[in-house]
mmCIF file of C-alpha atoms and ligand atoms in Angstrom:
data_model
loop_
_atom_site.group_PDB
_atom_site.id
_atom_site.type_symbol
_atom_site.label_atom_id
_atom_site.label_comp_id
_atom_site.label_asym_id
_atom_site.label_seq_id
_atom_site.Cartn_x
_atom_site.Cartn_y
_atom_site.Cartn_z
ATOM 1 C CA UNK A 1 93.394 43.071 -177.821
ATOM 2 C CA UNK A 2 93.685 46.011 -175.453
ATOM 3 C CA UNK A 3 89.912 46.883 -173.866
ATOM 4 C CA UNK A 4 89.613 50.087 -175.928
ATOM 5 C CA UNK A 5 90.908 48.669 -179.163
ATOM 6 C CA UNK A 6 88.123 45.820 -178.765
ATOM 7 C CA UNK A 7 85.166 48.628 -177.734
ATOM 8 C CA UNK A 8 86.286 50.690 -180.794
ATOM 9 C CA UNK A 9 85.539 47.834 -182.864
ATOM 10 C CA UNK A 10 81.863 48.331 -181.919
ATOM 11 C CA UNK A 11 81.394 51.529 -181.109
ATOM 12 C CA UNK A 12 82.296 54.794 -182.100
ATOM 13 C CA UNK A 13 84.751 56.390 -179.687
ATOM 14 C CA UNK A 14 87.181 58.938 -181.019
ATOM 15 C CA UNK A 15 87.420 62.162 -179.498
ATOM 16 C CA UNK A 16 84.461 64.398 -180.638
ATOM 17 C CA UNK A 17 84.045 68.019 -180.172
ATOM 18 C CA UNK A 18 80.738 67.854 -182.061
ATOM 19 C CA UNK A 19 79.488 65.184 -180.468
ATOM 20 C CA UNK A 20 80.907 66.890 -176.980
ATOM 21 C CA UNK A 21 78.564 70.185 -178.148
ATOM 22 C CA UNK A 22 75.741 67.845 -178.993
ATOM 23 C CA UNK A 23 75.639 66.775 -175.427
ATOM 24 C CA UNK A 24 76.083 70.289 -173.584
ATOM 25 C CA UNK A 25 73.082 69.449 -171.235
ATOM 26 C CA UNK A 26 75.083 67.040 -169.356
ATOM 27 C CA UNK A 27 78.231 68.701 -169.646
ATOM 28 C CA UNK A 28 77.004 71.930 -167.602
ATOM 29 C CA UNK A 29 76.640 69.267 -164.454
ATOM 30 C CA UNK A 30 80.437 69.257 -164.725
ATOM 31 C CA UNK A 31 81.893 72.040 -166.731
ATOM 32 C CA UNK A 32 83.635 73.683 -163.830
ATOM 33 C CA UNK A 33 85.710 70.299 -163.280
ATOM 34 C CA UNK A 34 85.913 68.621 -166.960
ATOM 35 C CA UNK A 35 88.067 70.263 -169.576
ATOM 36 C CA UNK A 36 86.231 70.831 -172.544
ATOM 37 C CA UNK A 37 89.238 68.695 -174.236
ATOM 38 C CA UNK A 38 88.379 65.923 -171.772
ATOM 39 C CA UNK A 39 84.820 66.330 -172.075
ATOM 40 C CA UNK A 40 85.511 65.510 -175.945
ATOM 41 C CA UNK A 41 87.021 62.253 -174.770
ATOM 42 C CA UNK A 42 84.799 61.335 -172.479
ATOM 43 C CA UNK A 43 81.207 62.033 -174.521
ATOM 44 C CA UNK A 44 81.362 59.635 -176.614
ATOM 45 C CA UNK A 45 81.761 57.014 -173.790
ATOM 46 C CA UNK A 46 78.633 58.397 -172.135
ATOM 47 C CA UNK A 47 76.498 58.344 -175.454
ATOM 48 C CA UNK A 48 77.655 54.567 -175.982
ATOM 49 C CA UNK A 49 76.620 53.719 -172.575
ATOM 50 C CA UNK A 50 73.778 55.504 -172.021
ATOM 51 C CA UNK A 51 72.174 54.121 -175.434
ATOM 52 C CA UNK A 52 73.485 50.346 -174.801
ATOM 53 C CA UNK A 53 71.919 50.773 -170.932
ATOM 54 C CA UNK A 54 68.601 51.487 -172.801
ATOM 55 C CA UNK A 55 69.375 48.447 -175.344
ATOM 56 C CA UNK A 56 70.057 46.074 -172.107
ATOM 57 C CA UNK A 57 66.974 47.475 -169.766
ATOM 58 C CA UNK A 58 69.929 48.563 -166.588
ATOM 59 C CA UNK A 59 69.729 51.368 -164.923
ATOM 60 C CA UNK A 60 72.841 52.392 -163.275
ATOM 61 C CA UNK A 61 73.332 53.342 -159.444
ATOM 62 C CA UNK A 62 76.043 55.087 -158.212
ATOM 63 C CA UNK A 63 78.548 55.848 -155.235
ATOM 64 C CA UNK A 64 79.036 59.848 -154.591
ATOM 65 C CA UNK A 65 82.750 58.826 -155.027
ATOM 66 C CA UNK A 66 82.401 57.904 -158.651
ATOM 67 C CA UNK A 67 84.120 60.337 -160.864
ATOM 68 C CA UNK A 68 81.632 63.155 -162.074
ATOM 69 C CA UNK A 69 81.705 61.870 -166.211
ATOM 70 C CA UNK A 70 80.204 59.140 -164.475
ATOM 71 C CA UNK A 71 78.535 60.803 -161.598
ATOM 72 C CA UNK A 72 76.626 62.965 -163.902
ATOM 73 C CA UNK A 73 77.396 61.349 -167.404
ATOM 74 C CA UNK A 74 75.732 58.155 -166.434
ATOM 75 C CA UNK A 75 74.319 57.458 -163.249
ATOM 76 C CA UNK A 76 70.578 56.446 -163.370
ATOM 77 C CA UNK A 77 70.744 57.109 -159.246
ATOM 78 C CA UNK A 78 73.852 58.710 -157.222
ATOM 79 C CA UNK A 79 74.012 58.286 -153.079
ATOM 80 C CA UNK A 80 75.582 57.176 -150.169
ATOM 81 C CA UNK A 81 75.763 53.411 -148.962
ATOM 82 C CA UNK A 82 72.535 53.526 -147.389
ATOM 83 C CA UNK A 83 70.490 55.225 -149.703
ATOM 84 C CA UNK A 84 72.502 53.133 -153.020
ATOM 85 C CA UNK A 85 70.948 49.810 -150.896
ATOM 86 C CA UNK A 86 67.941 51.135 -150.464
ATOM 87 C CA UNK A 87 67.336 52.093 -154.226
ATOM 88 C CA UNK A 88 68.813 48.869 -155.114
ATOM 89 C CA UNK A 89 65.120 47.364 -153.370
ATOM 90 C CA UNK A 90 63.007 49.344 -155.561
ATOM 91 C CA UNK A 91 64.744 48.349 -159.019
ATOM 92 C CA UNK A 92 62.720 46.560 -161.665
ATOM 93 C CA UNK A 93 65.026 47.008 -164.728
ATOM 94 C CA UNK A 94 67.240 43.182 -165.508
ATOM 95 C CA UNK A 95 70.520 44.837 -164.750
ATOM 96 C CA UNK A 96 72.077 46.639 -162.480
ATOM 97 C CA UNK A 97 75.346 48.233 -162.778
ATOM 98 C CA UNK A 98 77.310 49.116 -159.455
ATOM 99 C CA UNK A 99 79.382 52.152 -160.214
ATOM 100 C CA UNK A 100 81.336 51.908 -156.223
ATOM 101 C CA UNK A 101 83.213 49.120 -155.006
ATOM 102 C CA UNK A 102 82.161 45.267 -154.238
ATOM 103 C CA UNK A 103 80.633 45.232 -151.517
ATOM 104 C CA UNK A 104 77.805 47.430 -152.658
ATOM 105 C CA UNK A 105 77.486 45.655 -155.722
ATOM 106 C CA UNK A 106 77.230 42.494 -153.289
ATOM 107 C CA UNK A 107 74.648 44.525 -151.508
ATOM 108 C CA UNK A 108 72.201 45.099 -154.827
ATOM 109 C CA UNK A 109 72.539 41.304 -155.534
ATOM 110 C CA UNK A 110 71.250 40.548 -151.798
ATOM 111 C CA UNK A 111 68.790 42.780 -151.302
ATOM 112 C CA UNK A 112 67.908 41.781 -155.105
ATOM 113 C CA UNK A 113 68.477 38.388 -156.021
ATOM 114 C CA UNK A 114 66.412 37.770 -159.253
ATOM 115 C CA UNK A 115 69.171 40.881 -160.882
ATOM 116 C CA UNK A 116 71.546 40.562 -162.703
ATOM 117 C CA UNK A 117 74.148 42.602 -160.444
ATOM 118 C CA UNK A 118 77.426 43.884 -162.588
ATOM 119 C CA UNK A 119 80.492 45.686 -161.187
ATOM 120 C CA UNK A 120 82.331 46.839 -163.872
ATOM 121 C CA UNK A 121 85.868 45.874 -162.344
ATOM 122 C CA UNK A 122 86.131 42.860 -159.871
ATOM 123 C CA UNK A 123 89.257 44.342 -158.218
ATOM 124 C CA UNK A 124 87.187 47.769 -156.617
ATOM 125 C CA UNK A 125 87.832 46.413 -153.273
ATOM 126 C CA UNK A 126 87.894 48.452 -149.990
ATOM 127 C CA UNK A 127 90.281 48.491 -146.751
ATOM 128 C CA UNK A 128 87.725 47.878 -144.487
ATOM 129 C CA UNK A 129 86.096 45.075 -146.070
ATOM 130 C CA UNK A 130 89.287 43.124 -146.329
ATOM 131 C CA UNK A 131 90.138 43.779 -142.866
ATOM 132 C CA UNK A 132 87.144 41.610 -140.837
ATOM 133 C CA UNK A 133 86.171 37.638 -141.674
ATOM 134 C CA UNK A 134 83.570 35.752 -140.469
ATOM 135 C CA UNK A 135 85.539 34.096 -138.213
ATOM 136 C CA UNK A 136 86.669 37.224 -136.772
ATOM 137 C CA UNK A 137 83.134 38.001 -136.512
ATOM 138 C CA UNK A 138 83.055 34.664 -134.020
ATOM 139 C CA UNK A 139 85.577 35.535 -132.208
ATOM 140 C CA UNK A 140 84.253 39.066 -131.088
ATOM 141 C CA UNK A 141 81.269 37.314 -130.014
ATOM 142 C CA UNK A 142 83.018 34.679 -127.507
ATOM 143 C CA UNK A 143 85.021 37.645 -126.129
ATOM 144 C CA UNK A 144 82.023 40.018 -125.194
ATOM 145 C CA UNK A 145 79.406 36.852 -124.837
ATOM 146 C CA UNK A 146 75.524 38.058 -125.990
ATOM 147 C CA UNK A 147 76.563 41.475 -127.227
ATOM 148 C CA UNK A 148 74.946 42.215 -130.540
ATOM 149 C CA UNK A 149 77.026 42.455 -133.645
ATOM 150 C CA UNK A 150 76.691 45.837 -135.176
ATOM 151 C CA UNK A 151 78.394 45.648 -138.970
ATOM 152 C CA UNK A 152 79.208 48.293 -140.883
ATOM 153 C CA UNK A 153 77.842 47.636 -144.690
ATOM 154 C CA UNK A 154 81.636 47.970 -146.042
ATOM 155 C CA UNK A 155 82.128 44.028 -145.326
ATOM 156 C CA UNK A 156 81.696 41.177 -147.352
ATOM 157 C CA UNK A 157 78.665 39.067 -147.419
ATOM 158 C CA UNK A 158 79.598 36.285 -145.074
ATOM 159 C CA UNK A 159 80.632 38.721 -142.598
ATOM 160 C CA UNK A 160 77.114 40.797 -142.992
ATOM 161 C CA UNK A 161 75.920 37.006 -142.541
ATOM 162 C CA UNK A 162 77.710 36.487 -139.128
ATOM 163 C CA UNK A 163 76.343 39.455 -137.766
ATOM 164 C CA UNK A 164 72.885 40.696 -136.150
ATOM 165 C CA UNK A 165 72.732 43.821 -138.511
ATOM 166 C CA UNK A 166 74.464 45.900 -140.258
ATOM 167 C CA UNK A 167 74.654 50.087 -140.104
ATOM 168 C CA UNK A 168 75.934 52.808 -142.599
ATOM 169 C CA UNK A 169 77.930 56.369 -141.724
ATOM 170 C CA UNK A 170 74.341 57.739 -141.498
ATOM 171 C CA UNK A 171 72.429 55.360 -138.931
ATOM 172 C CA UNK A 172 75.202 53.895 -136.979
ATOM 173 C CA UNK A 173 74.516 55.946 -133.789
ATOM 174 C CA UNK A 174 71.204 55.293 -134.175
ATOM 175 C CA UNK A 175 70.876 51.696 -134.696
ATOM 176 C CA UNK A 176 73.743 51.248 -131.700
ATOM 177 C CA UNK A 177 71.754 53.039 -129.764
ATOM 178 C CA UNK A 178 68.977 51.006 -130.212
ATOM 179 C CA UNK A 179 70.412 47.905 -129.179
ATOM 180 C CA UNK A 180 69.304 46.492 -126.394
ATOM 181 C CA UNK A 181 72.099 45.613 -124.401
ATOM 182 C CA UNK A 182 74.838 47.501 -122.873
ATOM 183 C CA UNK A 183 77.829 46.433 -124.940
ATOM 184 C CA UNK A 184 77.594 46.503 -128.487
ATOM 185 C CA UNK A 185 79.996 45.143 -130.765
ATOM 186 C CA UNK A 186 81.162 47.535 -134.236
ATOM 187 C CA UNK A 187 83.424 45.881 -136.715
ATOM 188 C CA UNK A 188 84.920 46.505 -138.595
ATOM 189 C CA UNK A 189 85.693 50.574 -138.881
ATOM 190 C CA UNK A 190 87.471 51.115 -135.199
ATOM 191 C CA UNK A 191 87.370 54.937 -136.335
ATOM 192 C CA UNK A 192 83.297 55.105 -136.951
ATOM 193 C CA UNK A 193 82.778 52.867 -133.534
ATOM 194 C CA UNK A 194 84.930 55.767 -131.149
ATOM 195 C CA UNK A 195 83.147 58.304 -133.432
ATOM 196 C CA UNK A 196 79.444 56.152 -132.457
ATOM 197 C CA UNK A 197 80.408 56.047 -128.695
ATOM 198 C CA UNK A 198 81.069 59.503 -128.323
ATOM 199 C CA UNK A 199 77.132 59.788 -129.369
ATOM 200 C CA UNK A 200 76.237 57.040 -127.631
ATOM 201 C CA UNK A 201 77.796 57.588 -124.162
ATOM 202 C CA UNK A 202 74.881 55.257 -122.153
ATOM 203 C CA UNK A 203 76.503 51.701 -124.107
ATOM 204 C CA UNK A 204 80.090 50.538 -123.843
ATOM 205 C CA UNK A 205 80.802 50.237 -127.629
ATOM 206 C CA UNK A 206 83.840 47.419 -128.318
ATOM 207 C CA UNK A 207 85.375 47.183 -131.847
ATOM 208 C CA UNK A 208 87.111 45.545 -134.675
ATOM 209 C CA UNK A 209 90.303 47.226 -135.369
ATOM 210 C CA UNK A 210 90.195 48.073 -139.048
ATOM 211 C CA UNK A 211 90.275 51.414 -141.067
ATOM 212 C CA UNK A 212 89.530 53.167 -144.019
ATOM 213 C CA UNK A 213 92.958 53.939 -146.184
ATOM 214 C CA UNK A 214 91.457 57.360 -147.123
ATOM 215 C CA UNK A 215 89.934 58.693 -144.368
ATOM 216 C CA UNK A 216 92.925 57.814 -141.829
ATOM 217 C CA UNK A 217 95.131 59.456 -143.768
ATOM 218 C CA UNK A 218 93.769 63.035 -142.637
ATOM 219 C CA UNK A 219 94.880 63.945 -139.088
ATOM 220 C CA UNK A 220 94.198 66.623 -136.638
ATOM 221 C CA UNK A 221 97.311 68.623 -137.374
ATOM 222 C CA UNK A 222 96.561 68.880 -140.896
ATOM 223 C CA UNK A 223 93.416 70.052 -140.379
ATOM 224 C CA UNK A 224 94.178 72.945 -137.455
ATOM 225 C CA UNK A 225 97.332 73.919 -140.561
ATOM 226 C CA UNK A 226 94.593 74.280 -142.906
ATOM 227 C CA UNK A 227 92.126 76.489 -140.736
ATOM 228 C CA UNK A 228 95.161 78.626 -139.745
ATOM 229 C CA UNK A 229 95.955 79.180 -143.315
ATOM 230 C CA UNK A 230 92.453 79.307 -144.416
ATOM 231 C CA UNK A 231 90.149 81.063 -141.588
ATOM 232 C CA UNK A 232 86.724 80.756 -141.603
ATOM 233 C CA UNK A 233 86.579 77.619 -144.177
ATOM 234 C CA UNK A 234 83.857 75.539 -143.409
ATOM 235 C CA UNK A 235 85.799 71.787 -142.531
ATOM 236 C CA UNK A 236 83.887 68.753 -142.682
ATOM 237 C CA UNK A 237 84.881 65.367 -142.205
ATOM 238 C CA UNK A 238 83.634 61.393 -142.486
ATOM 239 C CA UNK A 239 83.087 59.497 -139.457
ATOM 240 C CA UNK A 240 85.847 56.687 -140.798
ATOM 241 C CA UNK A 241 88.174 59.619 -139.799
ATOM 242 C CA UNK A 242 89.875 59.317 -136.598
ATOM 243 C CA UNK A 243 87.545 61.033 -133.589
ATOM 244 C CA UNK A 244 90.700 63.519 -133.194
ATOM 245 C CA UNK A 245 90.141 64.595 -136.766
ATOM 246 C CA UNK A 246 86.009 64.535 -136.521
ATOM 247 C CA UNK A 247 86.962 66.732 -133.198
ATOM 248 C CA UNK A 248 88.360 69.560 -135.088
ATOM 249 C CA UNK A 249 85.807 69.507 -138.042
ATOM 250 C CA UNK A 250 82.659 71.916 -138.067
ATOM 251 C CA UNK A 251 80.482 68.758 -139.057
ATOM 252 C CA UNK A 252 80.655 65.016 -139.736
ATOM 253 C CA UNK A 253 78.513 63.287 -141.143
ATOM 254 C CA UNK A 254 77.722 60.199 -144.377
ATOM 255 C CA UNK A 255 78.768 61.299 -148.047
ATOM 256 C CA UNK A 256 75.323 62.897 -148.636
ATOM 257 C CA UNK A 257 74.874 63.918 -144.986
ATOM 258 C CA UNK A 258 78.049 66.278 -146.258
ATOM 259 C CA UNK A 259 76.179 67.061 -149.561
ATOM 260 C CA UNK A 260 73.266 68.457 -147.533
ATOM 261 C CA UNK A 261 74.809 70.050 -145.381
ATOM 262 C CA UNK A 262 77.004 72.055 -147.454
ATOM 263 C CA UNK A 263 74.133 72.480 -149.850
ATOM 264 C CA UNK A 264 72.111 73.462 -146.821
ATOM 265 C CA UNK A 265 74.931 75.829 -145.255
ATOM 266 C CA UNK A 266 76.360 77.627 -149.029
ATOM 267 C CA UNK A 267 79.845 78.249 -146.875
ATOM 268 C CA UNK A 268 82.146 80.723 -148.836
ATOM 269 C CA UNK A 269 85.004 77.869 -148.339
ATOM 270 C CA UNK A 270 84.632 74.162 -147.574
ATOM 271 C CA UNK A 271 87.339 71.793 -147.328
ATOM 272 C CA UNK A 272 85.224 68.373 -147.677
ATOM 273 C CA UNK A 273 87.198 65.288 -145.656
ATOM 274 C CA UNK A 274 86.742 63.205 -147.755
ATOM 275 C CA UNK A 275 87.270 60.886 -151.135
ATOM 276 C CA UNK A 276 88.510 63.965 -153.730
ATOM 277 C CA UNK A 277 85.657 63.355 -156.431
ATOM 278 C CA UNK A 278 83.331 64.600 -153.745
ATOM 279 C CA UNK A 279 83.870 68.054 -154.180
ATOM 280 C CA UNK A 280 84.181 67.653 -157.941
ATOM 281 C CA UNK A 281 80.328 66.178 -158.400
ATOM 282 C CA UNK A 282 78.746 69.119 -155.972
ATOM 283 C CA UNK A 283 80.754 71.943 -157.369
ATOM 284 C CA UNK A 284 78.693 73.267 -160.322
ATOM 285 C CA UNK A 285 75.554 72.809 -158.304
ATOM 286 C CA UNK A 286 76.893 74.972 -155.478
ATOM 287 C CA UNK A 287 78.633 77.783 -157.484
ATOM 288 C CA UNK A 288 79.150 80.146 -154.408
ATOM 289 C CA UNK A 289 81.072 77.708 -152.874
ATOM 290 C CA UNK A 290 85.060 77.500 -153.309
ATOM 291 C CA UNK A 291 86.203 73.978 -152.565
ATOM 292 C CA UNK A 292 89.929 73.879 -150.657
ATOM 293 C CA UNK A 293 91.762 71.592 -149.431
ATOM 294 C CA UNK A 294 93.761 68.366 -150.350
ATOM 295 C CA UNK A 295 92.928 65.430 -152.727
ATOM 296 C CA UNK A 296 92.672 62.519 -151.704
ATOM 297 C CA UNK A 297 91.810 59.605 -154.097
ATOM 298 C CA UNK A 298 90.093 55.971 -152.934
ATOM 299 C CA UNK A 299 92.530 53.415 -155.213
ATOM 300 C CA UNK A 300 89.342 51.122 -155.239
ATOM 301 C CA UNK A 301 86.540 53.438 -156.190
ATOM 302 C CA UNK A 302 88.634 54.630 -158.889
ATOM 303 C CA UNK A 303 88.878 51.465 -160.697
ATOM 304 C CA UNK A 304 85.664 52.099 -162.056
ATOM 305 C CA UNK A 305 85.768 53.898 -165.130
ATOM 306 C CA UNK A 306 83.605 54.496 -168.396
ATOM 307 C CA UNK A 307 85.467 52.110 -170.674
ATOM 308 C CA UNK A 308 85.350 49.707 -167.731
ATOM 309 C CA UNK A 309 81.552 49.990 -167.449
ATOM 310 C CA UNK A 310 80.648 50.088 -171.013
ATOM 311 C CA UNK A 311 82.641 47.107 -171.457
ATOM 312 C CA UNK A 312 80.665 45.297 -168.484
ATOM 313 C CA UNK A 313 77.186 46.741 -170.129
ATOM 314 C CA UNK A 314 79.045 45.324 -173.781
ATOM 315 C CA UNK A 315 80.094 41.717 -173.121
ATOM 316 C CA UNK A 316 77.450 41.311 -169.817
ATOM 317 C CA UNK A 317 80.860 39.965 -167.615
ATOM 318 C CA UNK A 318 81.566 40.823 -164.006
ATOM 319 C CA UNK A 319 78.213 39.672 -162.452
ATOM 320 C CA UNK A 320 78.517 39.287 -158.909
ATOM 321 C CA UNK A 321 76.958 36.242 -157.073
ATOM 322 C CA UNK A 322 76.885 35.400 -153.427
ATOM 323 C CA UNK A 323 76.207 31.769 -152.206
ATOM 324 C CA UNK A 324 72.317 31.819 -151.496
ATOM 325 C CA UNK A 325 72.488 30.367 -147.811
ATOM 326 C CA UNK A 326 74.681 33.751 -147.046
ATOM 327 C CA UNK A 327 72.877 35.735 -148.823
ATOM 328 C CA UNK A 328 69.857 34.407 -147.074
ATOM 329 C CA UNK A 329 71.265 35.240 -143.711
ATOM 330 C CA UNK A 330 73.404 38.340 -144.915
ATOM 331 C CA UNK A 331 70.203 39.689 -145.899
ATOM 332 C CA UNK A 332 68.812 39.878 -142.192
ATOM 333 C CA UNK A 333 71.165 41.835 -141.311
ATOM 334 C CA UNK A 334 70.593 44.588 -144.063
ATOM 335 C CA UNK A 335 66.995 44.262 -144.072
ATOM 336 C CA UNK A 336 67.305 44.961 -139.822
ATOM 337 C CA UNK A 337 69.394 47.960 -141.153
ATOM 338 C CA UNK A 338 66.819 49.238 -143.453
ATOM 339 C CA UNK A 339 63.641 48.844 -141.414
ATOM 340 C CA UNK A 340 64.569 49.954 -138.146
ATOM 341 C CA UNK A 341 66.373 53.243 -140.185
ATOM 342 C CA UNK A 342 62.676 53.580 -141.314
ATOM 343 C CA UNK A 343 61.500 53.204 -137.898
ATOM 344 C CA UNK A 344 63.850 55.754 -136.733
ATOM 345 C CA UNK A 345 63.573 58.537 -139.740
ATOM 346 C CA UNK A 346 66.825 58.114 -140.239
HETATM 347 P P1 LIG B 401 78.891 56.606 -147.203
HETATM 348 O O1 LIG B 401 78.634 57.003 -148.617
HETATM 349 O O2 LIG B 401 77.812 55.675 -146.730
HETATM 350 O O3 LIG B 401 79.077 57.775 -146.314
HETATM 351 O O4 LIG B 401 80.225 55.720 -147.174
HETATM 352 C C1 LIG B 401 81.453 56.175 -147.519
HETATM 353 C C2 LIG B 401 82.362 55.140 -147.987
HETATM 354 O O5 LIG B 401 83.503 55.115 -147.677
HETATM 355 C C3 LIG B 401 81.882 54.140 -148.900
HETATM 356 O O6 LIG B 401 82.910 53.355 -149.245
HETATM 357 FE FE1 LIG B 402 86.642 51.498 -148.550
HETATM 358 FE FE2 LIG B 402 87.644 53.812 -147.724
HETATM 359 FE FE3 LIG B 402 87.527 53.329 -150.327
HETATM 360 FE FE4 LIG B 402 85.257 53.751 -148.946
HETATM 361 S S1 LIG B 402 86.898 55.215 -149.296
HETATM 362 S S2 LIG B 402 85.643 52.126 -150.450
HETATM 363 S S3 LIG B 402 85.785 52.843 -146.960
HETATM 364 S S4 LIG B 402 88.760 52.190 -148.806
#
């Protein structure tokens, strides 16, 4: 039986424009990017959820990627890597359901072992992650011997686990810098390390050669087409974009470094370079700010949808578990992450 057929035999989710009415409040987070059509198809997903979240004691954290029905639909907490592994600390409800891709849901279930940790759909992967093993982790290390291992927190656990700590889009220059040695090793975003050693000029920063399929998409031309066409948009890109890109944008910085600073800055135009549902989930709180620009869509962050996580919340499947001897060691290297970010203000 198809997913929805089975959900619809326990819940009641037909298109409902009273229902859709009913629930205006959260509807006005989105209004300027929902339909009111697909808001009908989408409340009664939210209501099921929300109620069985309750019924289940989960609270829900979320990526600022996520779609916004389930950005502002459903989301218990919304935020960038660092501050979704952070939160993921502080949680005392049974459940937690990742709404972003595995590795983060990995992250929750290391940082908080006694959860249960669900991600609604096994297969939300990411580029970079797949790109680096442990192994390749080994390997760095005999070719630049005693150099710390810097890893960026889109890796699996085994890699976090072969590494001294790990770093985010919004501490990495910080927490390279603070190494103490003059070569530092990034894996496994080659893009975010040359964006790092540009800040961090006084260490020789050596890296892992993957990338981010979004972000490295974008390149410089595109962007110098855009401002020609578009003067005096405000551009601003992620540091997984290539430095030549980050070079022509106005600022880069983490998802919700971009969220404050556009919140901060209330541009006319922005062009945000970065995963498309960015845009969406900040435009009805920044009304005075037109949103240009291209759309580009992470294949793995959009395999999480509502039926997807109301079936995880339903039938309690997709719980992630890492080995506790990595997680044990894995959990070093976020913990390092976390408290010298602290230390730092980061
Ligand atoms: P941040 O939210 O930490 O900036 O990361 C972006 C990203 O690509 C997560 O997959
Ligand atoms: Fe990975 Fe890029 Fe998707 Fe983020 S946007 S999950 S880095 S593939």
């Amino acid at each position: 039986m198809a997913l929805r057929d089975e959900l619809s035999s326990h819940y009641d989710l037909a298109p409902s424009p009273e229902l859709a009415e009913e629930m205006r409040d959260i509807y006005a987070r989105m209004e300027r990017v929902v339909s009111p059509p697909d808001w009908a198809i989408h409340a009664p997903y939210v209501a099921a959820i929300n109620r069985l979240k309750k019924q289940r004691n989960a609270v829900i954290l979320a990526h600022n990627y996520m779609t916004p029905q389930i950005y502002h639909g459903i989301a218990d907490f919304v935020g960038d890597s660092l501050q979704l592994a952070v939160k993921a600390t502080e949680v005392e409800a049974d459940v937690i359901v990742q709404c972003g891709v595995h590795f983060m849901a990995e992250t929750s279930k290391i940082l908080n072992p006694s959860k249960t940790v669900l991600i609604p759909d096994m297969e939300a992967g990411c580029s970079l992650a797949e790109s680096v093993t442990a192994a390749d982790i080994d390997k760095m290390r005999r070719q630049y011997p005693g150099a710390p291992v810097v890893t960026y927190v889109n890796t699996t656990a085994a890699v976090k686990a072969a590494s001294d700590i790990c770093c985010t889009s919004s501490n990495a220059a910080q927490i390279v810098a603070a190494m103490d040695s003059d070569t530092v090793i990034m894996t496994p975003d080659q893009y975010l390390a040359q964006n790092v050693a540009k800040q961090v000029p006084e260490k020789r920063v050596v890296w892992w050669e993957g990338s981010c399929i979004v972000h490295e998409q974008y390149t410089p031309e595109d962007l110098r087409g855009f401002r020609d066409e578009n003067p005096g948009t405000r551009i601003i890109a992620h540091p997984e974009c290539t430095p030549a890109v980050v070079a022509e944008a106005d600022f880069s910085g983490s998802t919700s470094g971009i969220i404050d600073y556009v919140t901060r800055e209330q541009p006319e135009q922005a062009m945000l370079v970065t995963e498309c549902s960015m845009a969406s989930n900040i435009s009805d709180q920044l009304p005075g700010v037109e949103f240009l620009g291209p759309c580009n869509m992470c294949p793995y962050m959009k395999k999480i949808t509502l039926e997807k996580v109301l079936w995880s919340l339903h039938s309690m499947t997709g719980a992630v578990e890492v080995e506790p001897t990595v997680a044990d060691q894995a959990r070093v290297a976020v913990e390092r992450m976390i408290d010298l970010s602290r230390r730092l203000a980061v």
